[in-house]
mmCIF file of N, CA and C in Angstrom:
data_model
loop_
_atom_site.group_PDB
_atom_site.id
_atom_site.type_symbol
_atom_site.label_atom_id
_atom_site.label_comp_id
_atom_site.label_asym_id
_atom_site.label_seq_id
_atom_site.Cartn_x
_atom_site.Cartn_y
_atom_site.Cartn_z
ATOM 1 N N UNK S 291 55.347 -65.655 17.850
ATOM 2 C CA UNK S 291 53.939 -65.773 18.146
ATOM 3 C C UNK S 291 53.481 -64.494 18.835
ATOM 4 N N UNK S 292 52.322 -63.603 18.094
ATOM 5 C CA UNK S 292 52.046 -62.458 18.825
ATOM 6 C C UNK S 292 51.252 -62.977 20.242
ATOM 7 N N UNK S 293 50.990 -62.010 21.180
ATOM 8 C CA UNK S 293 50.360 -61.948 21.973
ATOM 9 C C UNK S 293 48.599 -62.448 22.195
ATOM 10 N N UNK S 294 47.742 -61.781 20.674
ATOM 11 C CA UNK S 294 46.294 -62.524 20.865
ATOM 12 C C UNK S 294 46.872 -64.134 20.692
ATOM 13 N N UNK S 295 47.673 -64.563 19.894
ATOM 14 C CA UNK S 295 47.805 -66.342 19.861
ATOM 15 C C UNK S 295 48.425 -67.091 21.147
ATOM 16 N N UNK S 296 49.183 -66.307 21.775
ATOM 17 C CA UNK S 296 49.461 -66.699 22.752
ATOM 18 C C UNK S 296 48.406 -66.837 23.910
ATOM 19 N N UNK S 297 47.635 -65.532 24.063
ATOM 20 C CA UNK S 297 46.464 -65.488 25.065
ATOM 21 C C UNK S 297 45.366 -66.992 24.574
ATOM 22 N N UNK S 298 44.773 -67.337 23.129
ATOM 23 C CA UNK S 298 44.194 -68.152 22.951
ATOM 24 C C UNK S 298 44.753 -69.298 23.419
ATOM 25 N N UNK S 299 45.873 -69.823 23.226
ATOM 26 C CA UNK S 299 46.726 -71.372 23.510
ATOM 27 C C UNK S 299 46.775 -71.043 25.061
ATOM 28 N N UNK S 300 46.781 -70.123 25.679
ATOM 29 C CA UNK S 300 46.574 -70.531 27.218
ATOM 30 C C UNK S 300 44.771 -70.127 27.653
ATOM 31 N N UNK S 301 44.370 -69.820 27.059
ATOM 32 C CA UNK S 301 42.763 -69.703 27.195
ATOM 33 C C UNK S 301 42.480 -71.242 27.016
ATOM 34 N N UNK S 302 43.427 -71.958 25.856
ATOM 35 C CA UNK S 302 42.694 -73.287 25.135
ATOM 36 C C UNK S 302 43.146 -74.341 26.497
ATOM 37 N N UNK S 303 44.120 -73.987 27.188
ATOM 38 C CA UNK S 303 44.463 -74.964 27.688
ATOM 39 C C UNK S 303 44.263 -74.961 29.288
ATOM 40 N N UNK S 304 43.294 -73.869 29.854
ATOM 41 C CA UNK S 304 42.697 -73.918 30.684
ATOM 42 C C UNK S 304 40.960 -74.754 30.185
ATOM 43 N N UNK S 305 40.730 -74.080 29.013
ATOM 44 C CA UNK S 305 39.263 -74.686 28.815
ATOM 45 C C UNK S 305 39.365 -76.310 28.714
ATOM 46 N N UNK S 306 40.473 -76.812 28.508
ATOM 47 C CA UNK S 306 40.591 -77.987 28.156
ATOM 48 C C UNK S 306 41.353 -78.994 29.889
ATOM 49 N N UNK S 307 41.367 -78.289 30.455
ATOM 50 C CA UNK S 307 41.916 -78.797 31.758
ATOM 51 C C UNK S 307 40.377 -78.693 32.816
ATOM 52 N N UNK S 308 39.990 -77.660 32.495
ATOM 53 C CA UNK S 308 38.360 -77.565 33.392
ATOM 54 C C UNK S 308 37.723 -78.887 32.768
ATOM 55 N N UNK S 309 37.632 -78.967 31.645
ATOM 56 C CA UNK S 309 36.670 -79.951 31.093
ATOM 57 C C UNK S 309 37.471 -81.480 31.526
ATOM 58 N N UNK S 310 38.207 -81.931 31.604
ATOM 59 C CA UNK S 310 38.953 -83.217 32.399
ATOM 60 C C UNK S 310 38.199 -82.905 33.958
ATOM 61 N N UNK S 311 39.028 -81.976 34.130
ATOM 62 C CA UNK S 311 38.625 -81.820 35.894
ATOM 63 C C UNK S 311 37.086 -81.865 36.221
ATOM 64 N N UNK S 312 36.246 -81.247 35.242
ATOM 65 C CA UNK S 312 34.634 -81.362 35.546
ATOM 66 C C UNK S 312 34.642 -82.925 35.299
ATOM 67 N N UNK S 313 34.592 -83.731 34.440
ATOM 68 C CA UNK S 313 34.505 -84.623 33.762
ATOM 69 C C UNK S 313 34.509 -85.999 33.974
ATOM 70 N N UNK S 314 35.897 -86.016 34.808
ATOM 71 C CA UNK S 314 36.836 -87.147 35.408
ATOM 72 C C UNK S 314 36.984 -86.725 36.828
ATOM 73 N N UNK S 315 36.974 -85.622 37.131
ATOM 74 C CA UNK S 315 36.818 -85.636 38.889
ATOM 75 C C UNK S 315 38.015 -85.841 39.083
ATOM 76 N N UNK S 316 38.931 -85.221 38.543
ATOM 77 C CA UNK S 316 40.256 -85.426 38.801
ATOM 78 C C UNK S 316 40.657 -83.650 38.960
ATOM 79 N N UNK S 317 42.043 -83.436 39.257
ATOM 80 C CA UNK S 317 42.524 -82.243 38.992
ATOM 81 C C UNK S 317 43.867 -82.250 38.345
ATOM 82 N N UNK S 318 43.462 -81.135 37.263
ATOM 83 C CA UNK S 318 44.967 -81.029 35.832
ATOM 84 C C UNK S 318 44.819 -79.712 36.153
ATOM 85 N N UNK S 319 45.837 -79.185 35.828
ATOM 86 C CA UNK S 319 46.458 -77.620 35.289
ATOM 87 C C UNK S 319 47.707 -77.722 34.329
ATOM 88 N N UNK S 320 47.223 -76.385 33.765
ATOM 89 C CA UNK S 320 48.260 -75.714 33.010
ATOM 90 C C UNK S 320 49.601 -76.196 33.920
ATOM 91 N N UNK S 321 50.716 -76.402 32.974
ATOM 92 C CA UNK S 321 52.102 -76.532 33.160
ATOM 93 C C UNK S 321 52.572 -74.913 32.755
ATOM 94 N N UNK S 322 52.510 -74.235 33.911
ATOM 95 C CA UNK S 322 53.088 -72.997 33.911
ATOM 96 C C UNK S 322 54.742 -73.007 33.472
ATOM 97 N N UNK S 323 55.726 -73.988 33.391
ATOM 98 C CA UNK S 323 56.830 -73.571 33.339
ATOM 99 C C UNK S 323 57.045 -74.843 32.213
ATOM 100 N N UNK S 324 56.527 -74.863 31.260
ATOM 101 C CA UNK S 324 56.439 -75.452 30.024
ATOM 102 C C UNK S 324 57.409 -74.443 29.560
ATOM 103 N N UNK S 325 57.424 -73.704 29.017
ATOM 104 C CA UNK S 325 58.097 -72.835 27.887
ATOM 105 C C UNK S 325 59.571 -72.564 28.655
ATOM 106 N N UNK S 326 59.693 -72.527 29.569
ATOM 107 C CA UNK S 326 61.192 -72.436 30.655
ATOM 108 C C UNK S 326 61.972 -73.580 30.944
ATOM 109 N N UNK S 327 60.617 -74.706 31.246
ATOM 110 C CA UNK S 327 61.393 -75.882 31.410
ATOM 111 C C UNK S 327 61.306 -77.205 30.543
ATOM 112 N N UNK S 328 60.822 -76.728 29.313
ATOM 113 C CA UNK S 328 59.885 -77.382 28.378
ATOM 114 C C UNK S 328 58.723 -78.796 28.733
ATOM 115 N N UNK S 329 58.681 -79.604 27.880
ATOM 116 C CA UNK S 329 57.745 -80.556 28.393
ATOM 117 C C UNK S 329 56.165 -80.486 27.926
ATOM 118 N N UNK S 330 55.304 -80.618 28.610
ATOM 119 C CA UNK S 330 54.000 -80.737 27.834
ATOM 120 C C UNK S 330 52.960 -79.760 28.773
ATOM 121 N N UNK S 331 51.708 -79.700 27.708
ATOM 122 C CA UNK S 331 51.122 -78.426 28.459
ATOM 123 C C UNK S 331 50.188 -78.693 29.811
ATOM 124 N N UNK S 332 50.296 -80.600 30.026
ATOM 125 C CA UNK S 332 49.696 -80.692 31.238
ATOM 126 C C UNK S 332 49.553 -82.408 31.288
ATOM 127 N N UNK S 333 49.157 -82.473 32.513
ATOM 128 C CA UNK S 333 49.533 -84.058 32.779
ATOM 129 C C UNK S 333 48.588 -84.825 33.422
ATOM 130 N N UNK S 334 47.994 -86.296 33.335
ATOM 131 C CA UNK S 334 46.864 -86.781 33.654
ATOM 132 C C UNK S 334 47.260 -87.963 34.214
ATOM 133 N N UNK S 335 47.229 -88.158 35.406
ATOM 134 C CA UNK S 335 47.369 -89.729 36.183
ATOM 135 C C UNK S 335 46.086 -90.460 35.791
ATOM 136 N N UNK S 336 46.284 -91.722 34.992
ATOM 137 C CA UNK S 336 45.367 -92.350 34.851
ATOM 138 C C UNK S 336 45.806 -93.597 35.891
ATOM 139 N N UNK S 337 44.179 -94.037 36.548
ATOM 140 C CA UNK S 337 44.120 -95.106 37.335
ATOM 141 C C UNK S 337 45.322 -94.965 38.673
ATOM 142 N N UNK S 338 45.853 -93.800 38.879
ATOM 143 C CA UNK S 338 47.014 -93.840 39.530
ATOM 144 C C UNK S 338 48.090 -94.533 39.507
ATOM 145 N N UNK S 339 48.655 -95.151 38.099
ATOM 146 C CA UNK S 339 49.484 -95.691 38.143
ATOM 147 C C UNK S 339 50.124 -95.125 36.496
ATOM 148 N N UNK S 340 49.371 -94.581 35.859
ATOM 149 C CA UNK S 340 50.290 -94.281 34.713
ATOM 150 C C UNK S 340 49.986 -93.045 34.117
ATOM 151 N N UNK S 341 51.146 -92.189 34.153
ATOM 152 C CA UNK S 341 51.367 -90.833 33.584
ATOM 153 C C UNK S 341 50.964 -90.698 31.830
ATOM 154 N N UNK S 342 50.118 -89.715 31.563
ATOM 155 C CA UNK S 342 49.854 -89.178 30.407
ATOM 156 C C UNK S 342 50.153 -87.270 30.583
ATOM 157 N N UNK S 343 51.368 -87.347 29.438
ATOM 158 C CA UNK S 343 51.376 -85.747 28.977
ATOM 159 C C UNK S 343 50.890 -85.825 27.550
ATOM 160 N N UNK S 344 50.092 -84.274 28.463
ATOM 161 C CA UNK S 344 48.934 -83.709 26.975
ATOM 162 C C UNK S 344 49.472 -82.574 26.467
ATOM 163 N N UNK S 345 49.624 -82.518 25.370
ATOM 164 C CA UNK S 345 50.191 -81.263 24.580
ATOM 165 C C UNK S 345 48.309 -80.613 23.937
ATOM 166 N N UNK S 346 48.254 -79.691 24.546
ATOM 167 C CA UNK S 346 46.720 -78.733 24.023
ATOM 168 C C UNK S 346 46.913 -77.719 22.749
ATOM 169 N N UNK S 347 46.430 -77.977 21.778
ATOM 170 C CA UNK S 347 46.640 -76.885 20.875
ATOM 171 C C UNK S 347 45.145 -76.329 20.364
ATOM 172 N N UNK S 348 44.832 -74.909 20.348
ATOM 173 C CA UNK S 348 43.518 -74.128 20.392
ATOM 174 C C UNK S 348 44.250 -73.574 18.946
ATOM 175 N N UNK S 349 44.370 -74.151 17.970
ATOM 176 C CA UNK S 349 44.230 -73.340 16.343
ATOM 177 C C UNK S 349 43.863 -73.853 15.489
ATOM 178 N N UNK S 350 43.807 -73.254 14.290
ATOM 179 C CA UNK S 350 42.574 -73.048 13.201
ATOM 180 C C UNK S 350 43.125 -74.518 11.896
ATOM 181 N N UNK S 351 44.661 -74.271 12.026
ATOM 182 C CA UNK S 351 45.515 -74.918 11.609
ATOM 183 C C UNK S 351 46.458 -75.850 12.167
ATOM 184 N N UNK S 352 46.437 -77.024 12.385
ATOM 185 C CA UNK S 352 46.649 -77.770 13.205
ATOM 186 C C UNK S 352 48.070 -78.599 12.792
ATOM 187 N N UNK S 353 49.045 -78.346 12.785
ATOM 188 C CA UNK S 353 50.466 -79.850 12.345
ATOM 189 C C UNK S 353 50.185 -80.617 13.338
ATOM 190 N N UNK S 354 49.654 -81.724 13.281
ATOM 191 C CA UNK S 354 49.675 -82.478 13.967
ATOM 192 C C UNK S 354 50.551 -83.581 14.173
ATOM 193 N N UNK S 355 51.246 -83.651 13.317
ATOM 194 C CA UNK S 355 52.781 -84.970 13.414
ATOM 195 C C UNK S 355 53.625 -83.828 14.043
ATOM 196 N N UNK S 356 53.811 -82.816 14.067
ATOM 197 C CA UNK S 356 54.792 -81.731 14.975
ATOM 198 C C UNK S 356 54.350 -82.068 16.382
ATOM 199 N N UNK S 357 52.940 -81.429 16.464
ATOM 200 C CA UNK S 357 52.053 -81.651 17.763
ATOM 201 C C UNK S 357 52.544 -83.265 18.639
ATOM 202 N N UNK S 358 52.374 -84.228 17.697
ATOM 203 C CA UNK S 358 52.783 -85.656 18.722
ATOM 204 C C UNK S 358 54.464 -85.683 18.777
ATOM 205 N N UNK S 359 55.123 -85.309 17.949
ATOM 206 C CA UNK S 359 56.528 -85.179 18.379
ATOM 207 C C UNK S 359 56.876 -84.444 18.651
ATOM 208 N N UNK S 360 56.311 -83.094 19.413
ATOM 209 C CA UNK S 360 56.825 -82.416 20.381
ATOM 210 C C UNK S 360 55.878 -83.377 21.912
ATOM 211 N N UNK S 361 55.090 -83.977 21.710
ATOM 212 C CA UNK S 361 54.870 -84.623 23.695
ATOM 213 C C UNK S 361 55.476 -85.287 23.402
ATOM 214 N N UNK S 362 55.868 -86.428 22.603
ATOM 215 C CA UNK S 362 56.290 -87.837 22.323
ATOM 216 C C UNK S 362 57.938 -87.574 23.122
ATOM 217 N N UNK S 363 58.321 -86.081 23.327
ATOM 218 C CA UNK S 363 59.482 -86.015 23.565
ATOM 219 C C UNK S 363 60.081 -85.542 25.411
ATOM 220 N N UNK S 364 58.519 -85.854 25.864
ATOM 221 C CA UNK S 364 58.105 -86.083 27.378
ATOM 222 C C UNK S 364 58.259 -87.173 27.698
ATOM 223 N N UNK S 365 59.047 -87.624 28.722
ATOM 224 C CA UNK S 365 58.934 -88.520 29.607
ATOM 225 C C UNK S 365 58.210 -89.302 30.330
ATOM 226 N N UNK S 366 56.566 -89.977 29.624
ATOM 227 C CA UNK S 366 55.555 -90.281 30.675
ATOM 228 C C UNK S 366 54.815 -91.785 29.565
ATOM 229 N N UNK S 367 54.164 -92.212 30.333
ATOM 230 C CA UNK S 367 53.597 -94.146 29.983
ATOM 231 C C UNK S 367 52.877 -93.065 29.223
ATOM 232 N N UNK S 368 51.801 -91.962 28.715
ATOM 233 C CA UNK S 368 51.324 -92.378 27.547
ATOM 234 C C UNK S 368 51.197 -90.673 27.015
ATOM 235 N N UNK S 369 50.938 -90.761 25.850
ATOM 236 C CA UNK S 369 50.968 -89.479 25.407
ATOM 237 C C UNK S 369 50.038 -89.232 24.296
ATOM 238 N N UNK S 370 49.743 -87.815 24.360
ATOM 239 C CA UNK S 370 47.961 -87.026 23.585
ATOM 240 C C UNK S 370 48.039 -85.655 23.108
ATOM 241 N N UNK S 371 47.567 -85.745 22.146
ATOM 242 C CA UNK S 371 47.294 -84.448 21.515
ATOM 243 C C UNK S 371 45.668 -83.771 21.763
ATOM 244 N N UNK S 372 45.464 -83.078 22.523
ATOM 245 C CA UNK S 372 44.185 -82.290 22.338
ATOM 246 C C UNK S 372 44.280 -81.669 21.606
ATOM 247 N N UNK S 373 42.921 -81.141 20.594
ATOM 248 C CA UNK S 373 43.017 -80.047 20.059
ATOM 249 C C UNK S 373 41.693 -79.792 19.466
ATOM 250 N N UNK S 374 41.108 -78.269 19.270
ATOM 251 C CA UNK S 374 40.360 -77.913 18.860
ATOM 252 C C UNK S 374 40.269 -76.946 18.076
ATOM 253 N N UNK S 375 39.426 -76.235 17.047
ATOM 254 C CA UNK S 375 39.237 -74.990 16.302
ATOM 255 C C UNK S 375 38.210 -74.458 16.806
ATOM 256 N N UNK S 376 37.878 -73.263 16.468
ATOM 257 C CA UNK S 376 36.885 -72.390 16.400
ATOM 258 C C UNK S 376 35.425 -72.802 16.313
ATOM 259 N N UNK S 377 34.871 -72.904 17.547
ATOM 260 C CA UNK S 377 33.272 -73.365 17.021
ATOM 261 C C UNK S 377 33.129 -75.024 16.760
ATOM 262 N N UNK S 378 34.207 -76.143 17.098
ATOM 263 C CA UNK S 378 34.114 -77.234 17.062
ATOM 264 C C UNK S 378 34.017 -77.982 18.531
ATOM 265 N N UNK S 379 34.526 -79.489 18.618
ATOM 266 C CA UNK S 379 34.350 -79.808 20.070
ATOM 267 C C UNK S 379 36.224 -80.357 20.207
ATOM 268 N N UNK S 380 36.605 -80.643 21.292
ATOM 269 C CA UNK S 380 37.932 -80.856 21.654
ATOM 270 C C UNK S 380 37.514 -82.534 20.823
ATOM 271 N N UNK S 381 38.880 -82.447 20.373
ATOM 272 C CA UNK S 381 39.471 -83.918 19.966
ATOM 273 C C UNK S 381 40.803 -84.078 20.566
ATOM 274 N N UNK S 382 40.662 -85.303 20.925
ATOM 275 C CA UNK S 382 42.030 -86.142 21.496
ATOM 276 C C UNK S 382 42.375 -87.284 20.283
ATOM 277 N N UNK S 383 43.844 -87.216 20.152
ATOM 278 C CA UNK S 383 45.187 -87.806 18.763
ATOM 279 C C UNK S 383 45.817 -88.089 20.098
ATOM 280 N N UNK S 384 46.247 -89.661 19.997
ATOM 281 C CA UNK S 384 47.093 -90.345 20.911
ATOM 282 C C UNK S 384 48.147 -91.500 19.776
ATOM 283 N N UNK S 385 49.210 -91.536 19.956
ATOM 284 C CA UNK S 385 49.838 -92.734 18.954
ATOM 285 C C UNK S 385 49.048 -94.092 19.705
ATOM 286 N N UNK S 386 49.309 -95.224 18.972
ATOM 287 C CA UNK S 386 48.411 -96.041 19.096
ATOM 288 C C UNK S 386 48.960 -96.749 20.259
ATOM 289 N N UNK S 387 50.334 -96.925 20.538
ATOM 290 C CA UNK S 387 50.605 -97.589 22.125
ATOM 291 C C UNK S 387 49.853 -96.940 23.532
ATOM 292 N N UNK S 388 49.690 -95.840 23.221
ATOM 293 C CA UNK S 388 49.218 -94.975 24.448
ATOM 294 C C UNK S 388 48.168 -95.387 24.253
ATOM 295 N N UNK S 389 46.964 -95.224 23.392
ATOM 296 C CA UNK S 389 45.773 -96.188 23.265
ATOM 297 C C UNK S 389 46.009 -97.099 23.108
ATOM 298 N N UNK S 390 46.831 -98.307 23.033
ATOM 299 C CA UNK S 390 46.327 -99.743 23.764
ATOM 300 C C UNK S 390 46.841 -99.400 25.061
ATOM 301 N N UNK S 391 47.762 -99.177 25.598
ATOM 302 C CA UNK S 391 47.827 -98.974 27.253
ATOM 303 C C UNK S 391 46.626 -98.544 28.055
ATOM 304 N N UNK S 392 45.751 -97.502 27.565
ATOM 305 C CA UNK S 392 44.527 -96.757 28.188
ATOM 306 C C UNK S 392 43.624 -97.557 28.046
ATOM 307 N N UNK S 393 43.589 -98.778 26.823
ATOM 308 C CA UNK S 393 42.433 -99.723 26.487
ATOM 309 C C UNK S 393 42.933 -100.903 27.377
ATOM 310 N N UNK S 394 44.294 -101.054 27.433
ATOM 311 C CA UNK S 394 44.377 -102.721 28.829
ATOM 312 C C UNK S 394 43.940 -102.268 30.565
ATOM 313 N N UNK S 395 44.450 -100.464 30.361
ATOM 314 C CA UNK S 395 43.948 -100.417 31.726
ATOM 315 C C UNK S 395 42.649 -100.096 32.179
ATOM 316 N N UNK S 396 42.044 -100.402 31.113
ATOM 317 C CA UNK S 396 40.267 -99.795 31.171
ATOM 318 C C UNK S 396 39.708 -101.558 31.185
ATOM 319 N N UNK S 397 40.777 -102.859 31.472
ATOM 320 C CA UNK S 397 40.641 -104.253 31.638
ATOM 321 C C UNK S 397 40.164 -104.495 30.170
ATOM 322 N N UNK S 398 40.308 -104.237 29.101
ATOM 323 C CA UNK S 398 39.982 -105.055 28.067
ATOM 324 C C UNK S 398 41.461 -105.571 27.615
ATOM 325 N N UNK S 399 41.058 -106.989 27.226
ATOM 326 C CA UNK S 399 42.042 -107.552 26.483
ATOM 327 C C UNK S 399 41.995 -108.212 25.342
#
């Protein structure tokens, strides 16, 4: 991976951690030691009781069954794919247990 793709995927995954943190009033960051210690590119306590790792991807071309089985291979109650292209809006890809978990703890049953 050259250097401009690299600068974008950490550009993408600050723009995508501000927008939670504006959003939700919470605070996320970049997982600086992702690539050293692997794992996901950042992490979201929902309700304070259950861990979500987010894998962020900022490209044009998206694998997205790669994308969920590389978080799927994190350790946490639920797991998400952000991702966006060029000139679009962020979308979130969750397997469907992690969305019903986020839908029982939002009290619907």
């Amino acid at each position: 991976m050259g250097k401009a793709q690299r600068a974008k995927g950490a550009n993408g995954e600050r723009e995508f951690c501000s927008l939670l943190n504006d959003h939700l009033g919470c605070e996320t960051k970049r997982n600086l030691m992702q690539t050293r210690e692997g794992g996901c590119d950042t992490w979201l306590q929902i309700a304070g009781n259950l861990s979500c790792a987010i894998e962020i991807k900022r490209v044009e071309r998206l694998q997205l069954r790669a994308a969920v089985d590389q978080v799927l291979a994190v350790d946490a109650d639920m797991h998400a794919v952000a991702h966006r292209t060029n000139g679009k809006s962020w979308l979130v890809t969750m397997p469907i247990e992690s969305w019903i978990k986020l839908v029982r703890e939002a009290g619907v049953e």
